[in-house]
Short mmCIF file of C-alpha atoms in Angstrom, two decimals:
data_model
loop_
_atom_site.label_atom_id
_atom_site.label_comp_id
_atom_site.label_asym_id
_atom_site.label_seq_id
_atom_site.Cartn_x
_atom_site.Cartn_y
_atom_site.Cartn_z
CA MET A 982 -16.42 22.65 16.92
CA LYS A 983 -16.11 24.96 14.07
CA ILE A 984 -14.77 23.52 10.89
CA ASN A 985 -11.85 26.19 10.57
CA LEU A 986 -10.87 24.98 13.86
CA LYS A 987 -10.75 21.51 13.09
CA GLN A 988 -8.86 22.24 9.91
CA GLU A 989 -6.38 24.17 12.24
CA LEU A 990 -5.95 21.24 14.79
CA THR A 991 -5.57 18.76 12.07
CA LYS A 992 -2.99 20.56 10.04
CA GLN A 993 -0.91 21.55 12.94
CA TRP A 994 -0.93 17.63 13.96
CA PHE A 995 0.28 16.86 10.50
CA LYS A 996 2.85 19.45 10.64
CA ASN A 997 4.21 18.72 14.03
CA LEU A 998 4.27 14.84 13.24
CA GLN A 999 6.26 15.86 9.95
CA GLU A 1000 8.93 17.49 12.28
CA ILE A 1001 8.96 14.76 14.91
CA ILE A 1002 9.33 12.10 12.41
CA CYS A 1003 11.92 13.71 10.41
CA LYS A 1004 14.07 14.62 13.66
CA ASN A 1005 13.79 10.84 14.44
CA ILE A 1006 14.92 9.79 11.03
CA GLU A 1007 17.96 12.34 11.08
CA GLU A 1008 18.87 10.86 14.59
CA ILE A 1009 18.76 6.99 13.16
CA GLU A 1010 21.36 8.57 10.68
CA ASN A 1011 23.41 9.79 13.39
CA ASN A 1012 22.53 13.37 12.17
CA LYS A 1013 25.22 12.76 9.69
CA VAL A 1014 22.59 13.10 6.88
CA LEU A 1015 19.90 15.47 6.87
CA PHE A 1016 16.50 16.01 5.33
CA LYS A 1017 16.28 18.64 2.54
CA SER A 1018 13.25 20.80 2.64
CA LYS A 1019 11.41 22.02 -0.25
CA LYS A 1020 8.11 24.41 0.18
CA TRP A 1021 5.64 24.59 -2.73
CA ILE A 1022 2.52 26.30 -3.45
CA ARG A 1023 -0.25 24.68 -5.81
CA ASN A 1024 -0.89 28.26 -7.64
CA LYS A 1025 1.13 30.94 -8.17
CA LYS A 1026 -1.67 33.20 -9.06
CA LYS A 1027 -4.52 32.13 -6.55
CA ASN A 1028 -4.14 31.03 -2.94
CA GLU A 1029 -4.75 27.40 -3.17
CA GLY A 1030 -2.40 26.02 -0.60
CA GLY A 1031 0.64 24.24 -0.95
CA GLY A 1032 3.27 21.98 1.31
CA GLU A 1033 6.11 21.13 2.32
CA SER A 1034 8.16 17.92 1.26
CA LYS A 1035 11.21 16.73 3.24
CA LEU A 1036 13.48 14.39 1.68
CA LEU A 1037 16.37 12.37 2.85
CA GLU A 1038 18.74 10.59 0.49
CA ASN A 1039 21.67 8.27 0.71
CA GLY A 1040 22.04 7.58 4.49
CA LYS A 1041 23.44 4.66 6.00
CA VAL A 1042 20.23 3.38 7.01
CA PHE A 1043 17.83 4.90 4.61
CA ASP A 1044 18.39 4.90 0.75
CA LYS A 1045 15.43 7.47 0.36
CA VAL A 1046 12.68 8.83 2.73
CA GLY A 1047 10.13 11.27 1.76
CA VAL A 1048 8.11 13.01 4.34
CA ASN A 1049 5.43 15.23 2.84
CA TYR A 1050 2.97 17.48 4.45
CA SER A 1051 0.48 19.39 2.56
CA GLU A 1052 -2.54 21.83 2.96
CA VAL A 1053 -4.47 22.41 -0.31
CA TYR A 1054 -7.77 23.78 -1.41
CA GLY A 1055 -9.80 25.36 -4.08
CA LYS A 1056 -11.96 23.72 -6.48
CA LEU A 1057 -11.76 19.89 -7.56
CA PRO A 1058 -11.89 19.28 -11.35
CA ASN A 1059 -15.36 17.94 -12.53
CA GLU A 1060 -14.06 14.35 -13.21
CA PHE A 1061 -13.94 14.00 -9.47
CA LYS A 1062 -18.01 14.18 -9.28
CA GLY A 1063 -19.43 11.28 -8.05
CA LYS A 1064 -16.07 9.80 -7.21
CA ILE A 1065 -15.61 11.82 -3.88
CA PRO A 1066 -18.11 12.39 -1.36
CA GLY A 1067 -19.81 15.55 -1.02
CA ILE A 1068 -18.95 17.41 -4.21
CA SER A 1069 -22.02 16.85 -6.16
CA ARG A 1070 -23.16 20.25 -6.21
CA ASN A 1071 -20.10 22.26 -5.50
CA THR A 1072 -16.63 21.25 -6.04
CA ASN A 1073 -14.89 23.12 -3.13
CA PHE A 1074 -12.71 21.13 -0.96
CA TRP A 1075 -9.78 21.44 1.57
CA ALA A 1076 -7.44 18.79 2.22
CA SER A 1077 -4.26 18.32 4.39
CA GLY A 1078 -2.08 15.40 5.29
CA ILE A 1079 1.02 13.75 5.95
CA SER A 1080 2.51 10.93 3.78
CA ILE A 1081 5.77 8.86 4.36
CA VAL A 1082 7.54 6.26 2.39
CA MET A 1083 10.66 4.74 3.34
CA HIS A 1084 13.06 3.03 1.15
CA MET A 1085 15.78 1.36 3.20
CA ARG A 1086 19.44 0.52 2.32
CA ASN A 1087 19.38 -2.89 3.89
CA PRO A 1088 17.29 -5.18 1.83
CA HIS A 1089 16.41 -7.07 5.14
CA VAL A 1090 14.41 -3.88 6.27
CA PRO A 1091 11.05 -3.65 4.37
CA ALA A 1092 10.07 -0.41 2.86
CA MET A 1093 7.30 1.16 4.87
CA HIS A 1094 4.54 3.79 4.33
CA PHE A 1095 2.34 5.73 6.16
CA ASN A 1096 -0.27 8.66 5.44
CA THR A 1097 -2.96 10.19 7.51
CA ARG A 1098 -5.26 12.88 6.22
CA TYR A 1099 -8.37 14.97 6.64
CA ILE A 1100 -10.51 16.16 3.76
CA ASN A 1101 -13.45 18.62 3.52
CA THR A 1102 -16.05 18.88 0.83
CA SER A 1103 -19.35 19.34 1.87
CA GLN A 1104 -18.71 16.34 4.03
CA ASN A 1105 -15.59 16.06 6.22
CA TRP A 1106 -13.66 12.59 6.82
CA PHE A 1107 -10.16 11.24 7.66
CA GLY A 1108 -8.35 8.70 6.15
CA GLY A 1109 -4.83 7.06 6.15
CA GLY A 1110 -3.09 3.96 7.16
CA MET A 1111 0.21 2.27 6.79
CA ASP A 1112 1.73 -0.81 5.29
CA VAL A 1113 4.76 -2.69 5.27
CA THR A 1114 6.62 -4.28 2.41
CA PRO A 1115 9.68 -6.73 2.94
CA CYS A 1116 11.37 -7.92 -0.04
CA PHE A 1117 11.79 -11.59 1.46
CA LYS A 1118 8.90 -13.84 2.74
CA ASP A 1119 8.84 -12.84 6.59
CA TYR A 1120 5.83 -14.48 8.44
CA LYS A 1121 7.23 -13.52 11.73
CA LEU A 1122 7.49 -10.09 10.83
CA LYS A 1123 3.72 -10.26 9.51
CA LYS A 1124 2.38 -11.58 12.72
CA TRP A 1125 4.36 -9.29 15.08
CA LEU A 1126 3.18 -6.13 12.94
CA HIS A 1127 -0.53 -6.96 12.83
CA LYS A 1128 -0.39 -7.98 16.68
CA LYS A 1129 0.80 -4.36 17.31
CA LEU A 1130 -1.72 -2.59 14.99
CA LYS A 1131 -4.72 -4.86 16.34
CA LYS A 1132 -3.72 -3.73 19.83
CA MET A 1133 -3.55 -0.09 18.86
CA CYS A 1134 -6.88 -0.47 16.60
CA ASP A 1135 -8.49 -2.29 19.79
CA ARG A 1136 -7.78 0.78 22.12
CA HIS A 1137 -10.25 2.75 20.02
CA ASN A 1138 -12.86 0.11 18.50
CA LYS A 1139 -12.68 -3.60 18.53
CA TYR A 1140 -14.17 -3.84 15.08
CA TYR A 1141 -11.33 -1.52 13.65
CA TYR A 1142 -8.43 -4.02 13.09
CA LYS A 1143 -10.60 -6.47 11.05
CA LYS A 1144 -12.09 -3.87 8.79
CA TYR A 1145 -9.01 -1.87 8.17
CA SER A 1146 -6.45 -4.49 7.79
CA LYS A 1147 -8.72 -6.37 5.21
CA TRP A 1148 -8.96 -2.77 3.46
CA CYS A 1149 -5.43 -2.56 3.28
CA ASP A 1150 -4.94 -6.13 1.85
CA LYS A 1151 -7.52 -5.14 -0.91
CA TYR A 1152 -6.15 -1.56 -1.44
CA PHE A 1153 -2.29 -2.63 -1.91
CA TYR A 1154 -3.09 -5.20 -4.53
CA LEU A 1155 -1.60 -5.45 -7.88
CA PRO A 1156 -4.25 -7.37 -9.75
CA HIS A 1157 -1.79 -7.83 -13.07
CA ARG A 1158 0.60 -9.84 -10.42
CA ALA A 1159 -2.22 -11.37 -8.33
CA GLU A 1160 0.04 -10.62 -5.28
CA THR A 1161 -0.25 -7.90 -2.58
CA ARG A 1162 2.33 -5.19 -2.11
CA GLY A 1163 3.66 -6.39 0.85
CA ILE A 1164 2.50 -7.88 4.29
CA GLY A 1165 -0.45 -5.54 4.68
CA GLY A 1166 -1.33 -3.07 7.53
CA ILE A 1167 -4.14 -0.81 7.92
CA PHE A 1168 -5.95 1.29 5.42
CA PHE A 1169 -9.16 3.41 6.30
CA ASP A 1170 -11.08 5.95 4.43
CA TYR A 1171 -14.27 8.08 4.60
CA LYS A 1172 -13.84 8.10 8.25
CA LYS A 1173 -16.48 10.25 10.04
CA ASN A 1174 -18.25 8.83 12.95
CA ASN A 1175 -17.16 11.26 15.61
CA TRP A 1176 -14.75 13.86 14.95
CA GLU A 1177 -12.95 14.00 18.14
CA LYS A 1178 -12.91 10.21 18.13
CA ASP A 1179 -11.62 9.82 14.79
CA PHE A 1180 -9.16 12.30 15.10
CA ASN A 1181 -7.47 10.53 18.36
CA PHE A 1182 -7.40 7.55 16.23
CA VAL A 1183 -5.70 9.15 13.44
CA LYS A 1184 -3.17 10.61 16.10
CA ASP A 1185 -2.66 7.15 17.54
CA VAL A 1186 -2.00 5.82 13.93
CA GLY A 1187 0.68 8.39 13.41
CA LEU A 1188 2.40 7.44 16.97
CA GLU A 1189 2.14 3.64 16.50
CA PHE A 1190 3.83 4.30 13.04
CA ILE A 1191 6.93 5.82 14.96
CA LYS A 1192 7.23 2.75 17.35
CA ILE A 1193 6.66 0.38 14.45
CA PHE A 1194 9.30 1.96 11.94
CA ASN A 1195 11.98 2.36 15.03
CA GLU A 1196 11.33 -1.19 16.10
CA ILE A 1197 11.66 -2.66 12.72
CA ILE A 1198 14.68 -0.89 12.00
CA ILE A 1199 16.31 -2.14 15.34
CA LYS A 1200 15.09 -5.73 14.60
CA LYS A 1201 16.14 -5.77 10.81
CA ASN A 1202 18.97 -3.51 10.42
CA LYS A 1203 21.61 -5.68 11.93
CA ILE A 1204 21.01 -8.50 9.46
CA ARG A 1205 24.04 -8.69 6.81
CA TRP A 1206 22.83 -8.37 3.26
CA THR A 1207 24.75 -9.34 -0.09
CA LYS A 1208 24.88 -7.84 -3.61
CA SER A 1209 22.26 -10.46 -4.56
CA ASP A 1210 19.94 -9.33 -1.86
CA LYS A 1211 20.18 -5.92 -3.04
CA GLU A 1212 19.13 -7.14 -6.66
CA ILE A 1213 16.13 -8.69 -5.05
CA GLN A 1214 15.29 -5.51 -3.57
CA TYR A 1215 15.52 -3.52 -6.87
CA LEU A 1216 13.34 -5.75 -8.73
CA LYS A 1217 10.79 -5.59 -5.47
CA ARG A 1218 10.93 -2.00 -5.77
CA GLY A 1219 10.05 -2.31 -9.40
CA ARG A 1220 6.78 -3.62 -7.96
CA TYR A 1221 6.46 -0.72 -5.78
CA VAL A 1222 6.68 1.85 -8.80
CA GLU A 1223 3.95 -0.32 -10.83
CA PHE A 1224 1.61 -0.27 -7.75
CA ASN A 1225 2.12 3.38 -7.35
CA LEU A 1226 1.76 4.74 -10.68
CA LEU A 1227 -0.98 2.10 -12.05
CA TYR A 1228 -3.13 2.00 -9.06
CA ASP A 1229 -2.44 4.38 -6.13
CA ARG A 1230 -5.46 6.91 -5.67
CA GLY A 1231 -3.32 9.21 -3.86
CA THR A 1232 -1.03 9.41 -6.76
CA LYS A 1233 -3.65 9.97 -9.06
CA PHE A 1234 -5.60 12.67 -6.88
CA GLY A 1235 -2.33 14.47 -6.68
CA LEU A 1236 -1.80 14.64 -10.22
CA GLN A 1237 -5.11 15.45 -11.20
CA THR A 1238 -5.63 18.33 -8.71
CA ASN A 1239 -2.34 19.97 -9.83
CA GLY A 1240 -0.15 18.98 -6.73
CA ASN A 1241 3.60 19.24 -6.48
CA ILE A 1242 5.00 16.73 -8.77
CA ASP A 1243 8.23 16.05 -6.83
CA ALA A 1244 6.23 15.66 -3.65
CA ILE A 1245 3.82 13.18 -5.26
CA LEU A 1246 6.34 11.19 -6.74
CA MET A 1247 8.55 11.28 -3.64
CA SER A 1248 7.18 7.72 -2.91
CA LEU A 1249 8.97 6.22 -5.94
CA PRO A 1250 12.19 4.40 -5.14
CA PRO A 1251 15.68 5.81 -5.84
CA LEU A 1252 16.31 2.93 -7.91
CA ALA A 1253 14.15 0.19 -9.53
CA LYS A 1254 14.82 -2.56 -11.66
CA TRP A 1255 12.76 -4.71 -14.24
CA LYS A 1256 13.75 -8.07 -15.67
CA MET B 264 -10.63 -10.18 -49.11
CA LYS B 265 -12.03 -12.32 -46.14
CA ILE B 266 -11.40 -11.24 -42.62
CA ASN B 267 -9.41 -14.42 -42.01
CA LEU B 268 -6.92 -13.85 -44.73
CA LYS B 269 -6.35 -10.29 -43.66
CA GLN B 270 -5.79 -11.60 -40.23
CA GLU B 271 -3.40 -14.44 -41.70
CA LEU B 272 -1.38 -11.97 -43.74
CA THR B 273 -1.05 -9.13 -40.95
CA LYS B 274 -0.01 -11.66 -38.36
CA GLN B 275 2.54 -13.32 -40.55
CA TRP B 276 3.78 -9.88 -41.21
CA PHE B 277 4.36 -9.08 -37.72
CA LYS B 278 5.80 -12.46 -36.99
CA ASN B 279 8.46 -12.14 -39.74
CA LEU B 280 9.33 -8.47 -38.78
CA GLN B 281 9.88 -9.68 -35.07
CA GLU B 282 12.49 -12.30 -36.56
CA ILE B 283 14.08 -9.69 -38.78
CA ILE B 284 14.47 -7.25 -36.31
CA CYS B 285 15.67 -9.76 -33.68
CA LYS B 286 18.55 -11.08 -36.20
CA ASN B 287 19.25 -7.50 -36.74
CA ILE B 288 19.65 -6.56 -33.30
CA GLU B 289 21.93 -9.71 -32.44
CA GLU B 290 23.99 -8.84 -35.43
CA ILE B 291 24.71 -5.42 -33.87
CA GLU B 292 25.69 -7.22 -30.73
CA ASN B 293 27.95 -9.39 -32.80
CA ASN B 294 25.84 -12.22 -32.21
CA LYS B 295 27.65 -12.55 -28.82
CA VAL B 296 24.35 -11.72 -26.77
CA LEU B 297 21.30 -13.37 -27.97
CA PHE B 298 17.58 -12.96 -27.34
CA LYS B 299 15.75 -15.21 -25.05
CA SER B 300 12.39 -16.22 -26.20
CA LYS B 301 9.17 -16.94 -24.23
CA LYS B 302 6.12 -18.17 -25.49
CA TRP B 303 2.95 -17.56 -23.77
CA ILE B 304 -1.02 -18.36 -23.97
CA ARG B 305 -3.63 -16.04 -22.55
CA ASN B 306 -5.87 -18.50 -21.04
CA LYS B 307 -5.09 -22.21 -20.16
CA LYS B 308 -8.39 -23.48 -20.29
CA LYS B 309 -9.73 -21.58 -23.41
CA ASN B 310 -8.02 -20.89 -26.59
CA GLU B 311 -7.81 -16.96 -26.56
CA GLY B 312 -4.29 -16.88 -28.23
CA GLY B 313 -1.17 -15.87 -26.84
CA GLY B 314 2.31 -14.58 -28.07
CA GLU B 315 6.05 -14.77 -28.25
CA SER B 316 8.04 -12.39 -26.43
CA LYS B 317 11.79 -12.03 -26.77
CA LEU B 318 14.20 -9.97 -24.79
CA LEU B 319 17.97 -9.40 -25.09
CA GLU B 320 19.77 -8.01 -21.64
CA ASN B 321 23.11 -6.65 -21.18
CA GLY B 322 24.39 -6.15 -24.58
CA LYS B 323 27.27 -3.92 -25.54
CA VAL B 324 25.00 -1.88 -27.34
CA PHE B 325 21.62 -2.54 -25.63
CA ASP B 326 21.16 -2.41 -22.22
CA LYS B 327 17.37 -4.15 -22.38
CA VAL B 328 15.32 -4.54 -25.88
CA GLY B 329 12.04 -6.42 -25.84
CA VAL B 330 10.63 -7.30 -29.26
CA ASN B 331 6.77 -8.60 -28.76
CA TYR B 332 4.75 -10.55 -30.93
CA SER B 333 1.13 -11.55 -30.02
CA GLU B 334 -2.28 -12.79 -31.44
CA VAL B 335 -5.04 -12.78 -29.07
CA TYR B 336 -8.63 -12.97 -29.27
CA GLY B 337 -11.93 -13.84 -27.27
CA LYS B 338 -14.18 -11.30 -25.62
CA LEU B 339 -13.32 -7.85 -24.03
CA PRO B 340 -14.16 -7.01 -20.72
CA ASN B 341 -17.53 -4.86 -20.51
CA GLU B 342 -15.52 -1.74 -19.61
CA PHE B 343 -14.39 -1.57 -23.01
CA LYS B 344 -17.73 -0.79 -24.27
CA GLY B 345 -17.78 2.87 -25.58
CA LYS B 346 -13.81 3.24 -25.39
CA ILE B 347 -13.19 0.84 -28.56
CA PRO B 348 -15.11 0.97 -31.85
CA GLY B 349 -17.00 -1.87 -32.73
CA ILE B 350 -17.90 -3.55 -29.58
CA SER B 351 -21.09 -2.00 -28.52
CA ARG B 352 -23.36 -5.02 -29.10
CA ASN B 353 -20.91 -7.74 -28.81
CA THR B 354 -17.56 -7.66 -27.22
CA ASN B 355 -15.78 -10.08 -29.56
CA PHE B 356 -12.06 -9.05 -30.59
CA TRP B 357 -9.14 -10.31 -32.32
CA ALA B 358 -5.75 -8.32 -32.21
CA SER B 359 -2.28 -9.14 -33.33
CA GLY B 360 0.82 -6.98 -33.38
CA ILE B 361 4.34 -6.33 -32.94
CA SER B 362 6.08 -4.04 -30.24
CA ILE B 363 9.49 -3.14 -29.54
CA VAL B 364 11.19 -1.00 -26.99
CA MET B 365 14.80 -0.39 -26.75
CA HIS B 366 16.91 0.81 -23.91
CA MET B 367 20.44 1.47 -24.82
CA ARG B 368 23.62 1.30 -22.89
CA ASN B 369 25.11 4.51 -24.13
CA PRO B 370 23.15 7.48 -22.77
CA HIS B 371 23.67 9.32 -25.99
CA VAL B 372 21.79 6.78 -28.13
CA PRO B 373 18.08 7.67 -27.51
CA ALA B 374 15.67 4.94 -26.19
CA MET B 375 13.47 3.83 -29.42
CA HIS B 376 10.05 2.56 -29.37
CA PHE B 377 7.84 1.18 -32.31
CA ASN B 378 4.55 -0.80 -32.55
CA THR B 379 2.03 -1.91 -35.27
CA ARG B 380 -1.05 -3.66 -34.73
CA TYR B 381 -4.25 -4.67 -36.43
CA ILE B 382 -7.40 -4.92 -34.60
CA ASN B 383 -10.74 -6.32 -35.47
CA THR B 384 -14.16 -5.97 -33.41
CA SER B 385 -17.22 -5.38 -35.57
CA GLN B 386 -14.76 -2.88 -37.20
CA ASN B 387 -11.33 -3.41 -38.19
CA TRP B 388 -8.20 -1.27 -38.22
CA PHE B 389 -4.67 -0.65 -38.01
CA GLY B 390 -2.74 1.29 -35.51
CA GLY B 391 0.93 2.15 -34.55
CA GLY B 392 3.73 4.15 -34.56
CA MET B 393 7.25 5.13 -33.46
CA ASP B 394 8.87 7.42 -31.17
CA VAL B 395 12.49 8.36 -30.00
CA THR B 396 13.53 9.48 -26.60
CA PRO B 397 17.05 10.98 -26.37
CA CYS B 398 18.35 11.82 -22.82
CA PHE B 399 19.73 15.03 -23.82
CA LYS B 400 18.34 17.82 -26.11
CA ASP B 401 19.36 17.12 -29.82
CA TYR B 402 17.55 19.50 -32.06
CA LYS B 403 19.58 17.94 -35.03
CA LEU B 404 18.52 14.46 -34.43
CA LYS B 405 14.72 15.56 -34.19
CA LYS B 406 15.12 17.32 -37.64
CA TRP B 407 16.86 14.32 -39.05
CA LEU B 408 14.21 11.78 -37.84
CA HIS B 409 11.29 13.95 -38.82
CA LYS B 410 12.66 14.35 -42.31
CA LYS B 411 13.06 10.72 -42.73
CA LEU B 412 9.37 10.11 -41.36
CA LYS B 413 7.83 12.83 -43.70
CA LYS B 414 9.53 11.31 -46.55
CA MET B 415 8.20 8.14 -45.73
CA CYS B 416 4.55 9.04 -45.04
CA ASP B 417 4.59 11.06 -48.04
CA ARG B 418 5.17 8.10 -50.37
CA HIS B 419 1.66 7.13 -48.81
CA ASN B 420 -0.54 10.41 -48.35
CA LYS B 421 0.97 13.88 -48.27
CA TYR B 422 -1.53 14.36 -45.20
CA TYR B 423 -0.22 11.59 -43.04
CA TYR B 424 2.93 13.19 -41.68
CA LYS B 425 1.27 16.20 -40.36
CA LYS B 426 -1.26 14.18 -38.67
CA TYR B 427 0.41 11.58 -37.32
CA SER B 428 3.42 13.45 -35.97
CA LYS B 429 1.11 15.94 -34.26
CA TRP B 430 -0.73 12.68 -32.63
CA CYS B 431 2.58 11.36 -31.58
CA ASP B 432 3.30 14.47 -29.74
CA LYS B 433 -0.02 14.55 -28.03
CA TYR B 434 0.01 10.84 -27.21
CA PHE B 435 3.59 10.69 -25.91
CA TYR B 436 3.00 13.60 -23.41
CA LEU B 437 3.52 13.68 -19.49
CA PRO B 438 0.91 16.14 -18.46
CA HIS B 439 2.15 16.12 -14.85
CA ARG B 440 5.49 17.34 -15.99
CA ALA B 441 4.31 19.31 -18.99
CA GLU B 442 6.62 17.77 -21.33
CA THR B 443 6.67 15.25 -24.40
CA ARG B 444 8.36 11.87 -23.75
CA GLY B 445 10.99 12.60 -26.30
CA ILE B 446 11.42 14.21 -29.89
CA GLY B 447 8.51 12.66 -31.16
CA GLY B 448 8.00 10.59 -34.29
CA ILE B 449 4.59 9.13 -35.80
CA PHE B 450 1.35 7.72 -34.11
CA PHE B 451 -1.83 6.48 -35.68
CA ASP B 452 -4.78 4.53 -34.74
CA TYR B 453 -8.22 3.59 -35.97
CA LYS B 454 -6.72 3.39 -39.74
CA LYS B 455 -9.48 1.92 -41.93
CA ASN B 456 -9.43 3.73 -45.18
CA ASN B 457 -8.45 0.94 -47.67
CA TRP B 458 -7.19 -2.31 -46.22
CA GLU B 459 -4.27 -2.83 -48.78
CA LYS B 460 -3.00 0.71 -48.78
CA ASP B 461 -3.22 0.75 -44.91
CA PHE B 462 -1.51 -2.42 -44.76
CA ASN B 463 1.31 -1.41 -47.10
CA PHE B 464 1.95 1.78 -44.93
CA VAL B 465 2.00 -0.21 -41.58
CA LYS B 466 4.39 -2.55 -43.32
CA ASP B 467 6.53 0.45 -44.44
CA VAL B 468 6.61 2.02 -40.97
CA GLY B 469 8.18 -1.20 -39.92
CA LEU B 470 10.86 -1.04 -42.47
CA GLU B 471 11.40 2.42 -41.80
CA PHE B 472 11.96 1.96 -38.15
CA ILE B 473 14.59 -0.54 -39.21
CA LYS B 474 16.53 1.72 -41.13
CA ILE B 475 16.03 4.55 -38.60
CA PHE B 476 17.17 2.58 -35.44
CA ASN B 477 20.25 1.16 -37.18
CA GLU B 478 21.21 4.64 -38.31
CA ILE B 479 20.62 6.21 -35.06
CA ILE B 480 22.91 3.48 -33.50
CA ILE B 481 25.58 3.90 -35.91
CA LYS B 482 25.60 8.04 -35.47
CA LYS B 483 25.51 8.10 -31.68
CA ASN B 484 26.73 4.98 -30.47
CA LYS B 485 30.58 6.13 -31.09
CA ILE B 486 29.89 9.22 -28.79
CA ARG B 487 31.83 8.76 -25.38
CA TRP B 488 29.83 8.77 -22.54
CA THR B 489 30.76 9.42 -18.73
CA LYS B 490 29.21 7.91 -15.32
CA SER B 491 27.28 11.40 -15.10
CA ASP B 492 25.60 10.80 -18.49
CA LYS B 493 24.49 7.49 -17.37
CA GLU B 494 22.89 8.85 -14.12
CA ILE B 495 20.90 11.45 -16.54
CA GLN B 496 19.77 8.52 -18.24
CA TYR B 497 18.39 6.85 -15.33
CA LEU B 498 16.51 9.78 -14.33
CA LYS B 499 15.13 9.96 -17.97
CA ARG B 500 14.16 6.48 -17.94
CA GLY B 501 12.24 7.22 -14.74
CA ARG B 502 9.96 9.56 -16.91
CA TYR B 503 9.57 6.70 -19.41
CA VAL B 504 8.30 4.27 -16.64
CA GLU B 505 5.91 7.20 -15.52
CA PHE B 506 4.53 7.45 -19.04
CA ASN B 507 4.11 3.76 -19.56
CA LEU B 508 2.54 3.27 -16.10
CA LEU B 509 0.19 6.00 -15.78
CA TYR B 510 -0.97 6.90 -19.43
CA ASP B 511 -0.02 4.42 -21.89
CA ARG B 512 -3.05 2.97 -23.46
CA GLY B 513 -1.35 -0.17 -24.61
CA THR B 514 -0.26 -1.23 -21.35
CA LYS B 515 -3.61 -0.69 -19.98
CA PHE B 516 -5.15 -2.58 -22.71
CA GLY B 517 -2.81 -5.35 -21.96
CA LEU B 518 -3.41 -5.41 -18.27
CA GLN B 519 -6.98 -5.37 -18.50
CA THR B 520 -7.33 -7.99 -21.34
CA ASN B 521 -5.24 -10.28 -19.33
CA GLY B 522 -1.94 -10.06 -21.55
CA ASN B 523 1.18 -11.55 -20.46
CA ILE B 524 2.58 -9.35 -17.77
CA ASP B 525 6.23 -10.02 -18.81
CA ALA B 526 5.60 -9.10 -22.06
CA ILE B 527 3.37 -5.90 -21.36
CA LEU B 528 6.16 -4.49 -19.09
CA MET B 529 8.96 -5.61 -21.12
CA SER B 530 8.71 -2.04 -22.23
CA LEU B 531 9.85 -0.84 -18.65
CA PRO B 532 13.77 0.15 -18.65
CA PRO B 533 16.19 -2.40 -16.60
CA LEU B 534 16.90 0.42 -14.25
CA ALA B 535 15.40 3.71 -13.51
CA LYS B 536 15.94 6.36 -10.94
CA TRP B 537 14.03 9.01 -9.22
CA LYS B 538 15.43 12.19 -7.36
#
């Protein structure tokens, strides 16, 4: 398949997924709180792509949820040489993806994150994953989540779950606190075995995320919460901010490639506290 | 003068300054809200120094103010080679300093930051500075602040103010937002001309900070504020978090040298928001 067609198919998938997930979230909010959409372009002078970031705030279920789609291209800054595959000689790149972070009103509903992307340099690969961050220890939820993810992964390759769930724990780790961000999930990058199979996996990760966040909300949103639960959530969100600003590669990539600030930092919680 | 005596004199100065400033702040709070102190050590097995971090929260004037003193030593991780002067062959270091960040209750009183330090590797130098971050445009305050700082700098060297105030604007800059953190101040590093003169300057920066924060509080704390002023402050604090976690070298240095997490991140505001 031609590279342009692959780009076309992946970006359409990401775009459609954005639409589906936003509708789903608005339904959870009984269509009383809606997304606000912002389209942005990377460079006003040159055509270097852009995106659409959608934000819903102050819902009954969601405190803040951002659903970002982007398609960006052009040249990467030189500092990426040696850090990203396939840009040793020329620094041309093309990237499209969808990323979502959900910060929930009820502290018993975990924060949830999902992202999938397709990146082209002189090499082409998929990346992505999802992870779940409860405010309270929740071994049962962890077991349930990983069972779901294993089942989904197993449909594609029996080695995926082990590899990608380990990668997730390693990636979403706060070394200065010696703790993982949450209860894990899956994370993968530089995925370039077989384009069709990889793309099928990427699509399945997106669909599985929809099932997972809906089920988690149904399970957890009915639990009553107190003001002191909310305070614990604010502190946990402080850790979320620390991870995203100190370590997250996606955040760094966005900032260094002149991405849209509001879209990049949409992952930050609406309100965070530090003791 | 022997290096050990220099270390002794500087660390005693930083320690005393911590005490004086904490007393001053408690007086501003009419001694009704007091600092809580935490002593910490860097390594439980080896003697690698430590510090004392003092925190006052939920005052009538201060929402949160951290006053940190530390004296740390040992070996620097190899990744510092080539990044810090005087550690090409061996990575031994010794460092002592005081750092303060004030987050104020009244949004019309700016956040204020001050830090001075003395660092020894195979070279020895002072660093430090102070900067002021209002939530609202305040040209008058900026002019006043810089006049005070220039006067103080001029007592030592007529080139200092220009150099150090520029350095401050350059250092406290958020490239992804294309904005400075606040209205500037002074910033200096690798200062190693004449030990006695440099130390005198460092002491004067500390004393000037005391005068400046007291005057600013007297000037600004009487201004009435509204709930919507407070919301603006929370968003401005979000930018403060972004700077400290994305760019601040002191934060990175602390995290990479196994410093005390609570002390390092004490600079973060108690509550920050993102839209």
